[in-house]
Amino acid sequence: AFSQDLASVVAKAREQVENGAYPEALRTLSTLPKELPPALAVEAGLLETTAAIVARGEGSTACAKAVIASGYDPEVARDQSPKVRAA
């Protein structure tokens, strides 16, 4: 149940990013604990990166979190990235 709750928080942040509500997405993502299941951590990191770049012009810290969460495996990060999947 706990991971479903975490997934719903990430889904809410994804919806906020898709709707251009970047500051709200950053606030939503900030409610997540530091330790997340790897797939959620990668997605949350990528969403945070997008929102931080648009809202603040800086996203390297969030991007680093996504890289670490993927276990430094570019295939994991690539599988989670909607931009890469769309290409």
PDB file of C-alpha atoms in Angstrom:
ATOM      1  CA  ALA A   1       0.000   0.000   0.000  1.00  0.00           C
ATOM      2  CA  PHE A   2       2.867   2.380   0.833  1.00  0.00           C
ATOM      3  CA  SER A   3       4.412   2.068  -2.629  1.00  0.00           C
ATOM      4  CA  GLN A   4       0.986   2.722  -4.196  1.00  0.00           C
ATOM      5  CA  ASP A   5       0.783   5.930  -2.163  1.00  0.00           C
ATOM      6  CA  LEU A   6       4.246   6.908  -3.400  1.00  0.00           C
ATOM      7  CA  ALA A   7       3.258   6.060  -6.971  1.00  0.00           C
ATOM      8  CA  SER A   8       0.182   8.271  -6.671  1.00  0.00           C
ATOM      9  CA  VAL A   9       2.338  11.189  -5.487  1.00  0.00           C
ATOM     10  CA  VAL A  10       4.659  10.703  -8.474  1.00  0.00           C
ATOM     11  CA  ALA A  11       1.636  10.425 -10.793  1.00  0.00           C
ATOM     12  CA  LYS A  12       0.262  13.693  -9.393  1.00  0.00           C
ATOM     13  CA  ALA A  13       3.625  15.397  -9.993  1.00  0.00           C
ATOM     14  CA  ARG A  14       3.721  13.981 -13.547  1.00  0.00           C
ATOM     15  CA  GLU A  15       0.284  15.448 -14.214  1.00  0.00           C
ATOM     16  CA  GLN A  16       1.387  18.797 -12.798  1.00  0.00           C
ATOM     17  CA  VAL A  17       4.483  18.840 -15.037  1.00  0.00           C
ATOM     18  CA  GLU A  18       2.408  17.886 -18.072  1.00  0.00           C
ATOM     19  CA  ASN A  19       0.027  20.766 -17.271  1.00  0.00           C
ATOM     20  CA  GLY A  20       2.871  23.265 -16.837  1.00  0.00           C
ATOM     21  CA  ALA A  21       2.423  23.608 -13.066  1.00  0.00           C
ATOM     22  CA  TYR A  22       6.157  23.307 -12.397  1.00  0.00           C
ATOM     23  CA  PRO A  23       6.349  24.984  -8.952  1.00  0.00           C
ATOM     24  CA  GLU A  24       3.439  22.828  -7.757  1.00  0.00           C
ATOM     25  CA  ALA A  25       5.187  19.702  -9.078  1.00  0.00           C
ATOM     26  CA  LEU A  26       8.332  20.625  -7.140  1.00  0.00           C
ATOM     27  CA  ARG A  27       6.257  21.026  -3.967  1.00  0.00           C
ATOM     28  CA  THR A  28       4.541  17.671  -4.576  1.00  0.00           C
ATOM     29  CA  LEU A  29       7.845  15.901  -5.180  1.00  0.00           C
ATOM     30  CA  SER A  30       9.327  17.446  -2.035  1.00  0.00           C
ATOM     31  CA  THR A  31       6.834  15.419   0.042  1.00  0.00           C
ATOM     32  CA  LEU A  32       8.413  12.137  -1.066  1.00  0.00           C
ATOM     33  CA  PRO A  33      10.833  10.351   1.267  1.00  0.00           C
ATOM     34  CA  LYS A  34      14.523  10.150   0.317  1.00  0.00           C
ATOM     35  CA  GLU A  35      14.379   6.378  -0.247  1.00  0.00           C
ATOM     36  CA  LEU A  36      12.072   5.279  -3.067  1.00  0.00           C
ATOM     37  CA  PRO A  37      11.774   2.133  -5.171  1.00  0.00           C
ATOM     38  CA  PRO A  38      14.218   2.522  -8.090  1.00  0.00           C
ATOM     39  CA  ALA A  39      11.649   3.015 -10.874  1.00  0.00           C
ATOM     40  CA  LEU A  40       9.782   5.665  -8.859  1.00  0.00           C
ATOM     41  CA  ALA A  41      13.034   7.343  -7.872  1.00  0.00           C
ATOM     42  CA  VAL A  42      14.112   7.625 -11.504  1.00  0.00           C
ATOM     43  CA  GLU A  43      10.762   8.998 -12.622  1.00  0.00           C
ATOM     44  CA  ALA A  44      10.590  11.426  -9.694  1.00  0.00           C
ATOM     45  CA  GLY A  45      14.149  12.577 -10.432  1.00  0.00           C
ATOM     46  CA  LEU A  46      13.359  13.196 -14.098  1.00  0.00           C
ATOM     47  CA  LEU A  47      10.157  15.062 -13.232  1.00  0.00           C
ATOM     48  CA  GLU A  48      12.021  17.131 -10.657  1.00  0.00           C
ATOM     49  CA  THR A  49      14.737  17.884 -13.219  1.00  0.00           C
ATOM     50  CA  THR A  50      12.179  19.089 -15.763  1.00  0.00           C
ATOM     51  CA  ALA A  51      10.319  21.203 -13.217  1.00  0.00           C
ATOM     52  CA  ALA A  52      13.531  22.664 -11.759  1.00  0.00           C
ATOM     53  CA  ILE A  53      14.917  23.601 -15.165  1.00  0.00           C
ATOM     54  CA  VAL A  54      11.701  25.351 -16.183  1.00  0.00           C
ATOM     55  CA  ALA A  55      10.896  26.944 -12.820  1.00  0.00           C
ATOM     56  CA  ARG A  56      14.405  27.828 -11.643  1.00  0.00           C
ATOM     57  CA  GLY A  57      16.700  27.331 -14.621  1.00  0.00           C
ATOM     58  CA  GLU A  58      18.670  24.649 -12.729  1.00  0.00           C
ATOM     59  CA  GLY A  59      18.186  20.908 -12.543  1.00  0.00           C
ATOM     60  CA  SER A  60      21.543  19.181 -12.151  1.00  0.00           C
ATOM     61  CA  THR A  61      20.927  18.052  -8.546  1.00  0.00           C
ATOM     62  CA  ALA A  62      17.626  16.394  -9.447  1.00  0.00           C
ATOM     63  CA  CYS A  63      19.190  14.865 -12.544  1.00  0.00           C
ATOM     64  CA  ALA A  64      21.968  13.396 -10.423  1.00  0.00           C
ATOM     65  CA  LYS A  65      19.333  11.787  -8.174  1.00  0.00           C
ATOM     66  CA  ALA A  66      17.741  10.126 -11.211  1.00  0.00           C
ATOM     67  CA  VAL A  67      21.120   8.828 -12.394  1.00  0.00           C
ATOM     68  CA  ILE A  68      21.924   7.408  -8.957  1.00  0.00           C
ATOM     69  CA  ALA A  69      18.453   5.855  -8.646  1.00  0.00           C
ATOM     70  CA  SER A  70      18.931   4.082 -11.973  1.00  0.00           C
ATOM     71  CA  GLY A  71      22.063   2.471 -10.569  1.00  0.00           C
ATOM     72  CA  TYR A  72      24.069   4.439 -13.122  1.00  0.00           C
ATOM     73  CA  ASP A  73      22.452   2.247 -15.791  1.00  0.00           C
ATOM     74  CA  PRO A  74      21.608   4.356 -18.833  1.00  0.00           C
ATOM     75  CA  GLU A  75      19.125   1.717 -20.028  1.00  0.00           C
ATOM     76  CA  VAL A  76      17.054   2.114 -16.841  1.00  0.00           C
ATOM     77  CA  ALA A  77      17.030   5.884 -17.148  1.00  0.00           C
ATOM     78  CA  ARG A  78      16.285   5.671 -20.874  1.00  0.00           C
ATOM     79  CA  ASP A  79      13.331   3.333 -20.230  1.00  0.00           C
ATOM     80  CA  GLN A  80      11.872   5.836 -17.762  1.00  0.00           C
ATOM     81  CA  SER A  81      12.368   8.944 -19.880  1.00  0.00           C
ATOM     82  CA  PRO A  82       9.249   9.905 -21.857  1.00  0.00           C
ATOM     83  CA  LYS A  83      11.352  12.006 -24.247  1.00  0.00           C
ATOM     84  CA  VAL A  84      13.607   9.080 -25.077  1.00  0.00           C
ATOM     85  CA  ARG A  85      10.678   6.673 -25.424  1.00  0.00           C
ATOM     86  CA  ALA A  86       9.001   9.096 -27.850  1.00  0.00           C
ATOM     87  CA  ALA A  87      12.113   9.405 -30.038  1.00  0.00           C
TER      88      ALA A  87
END
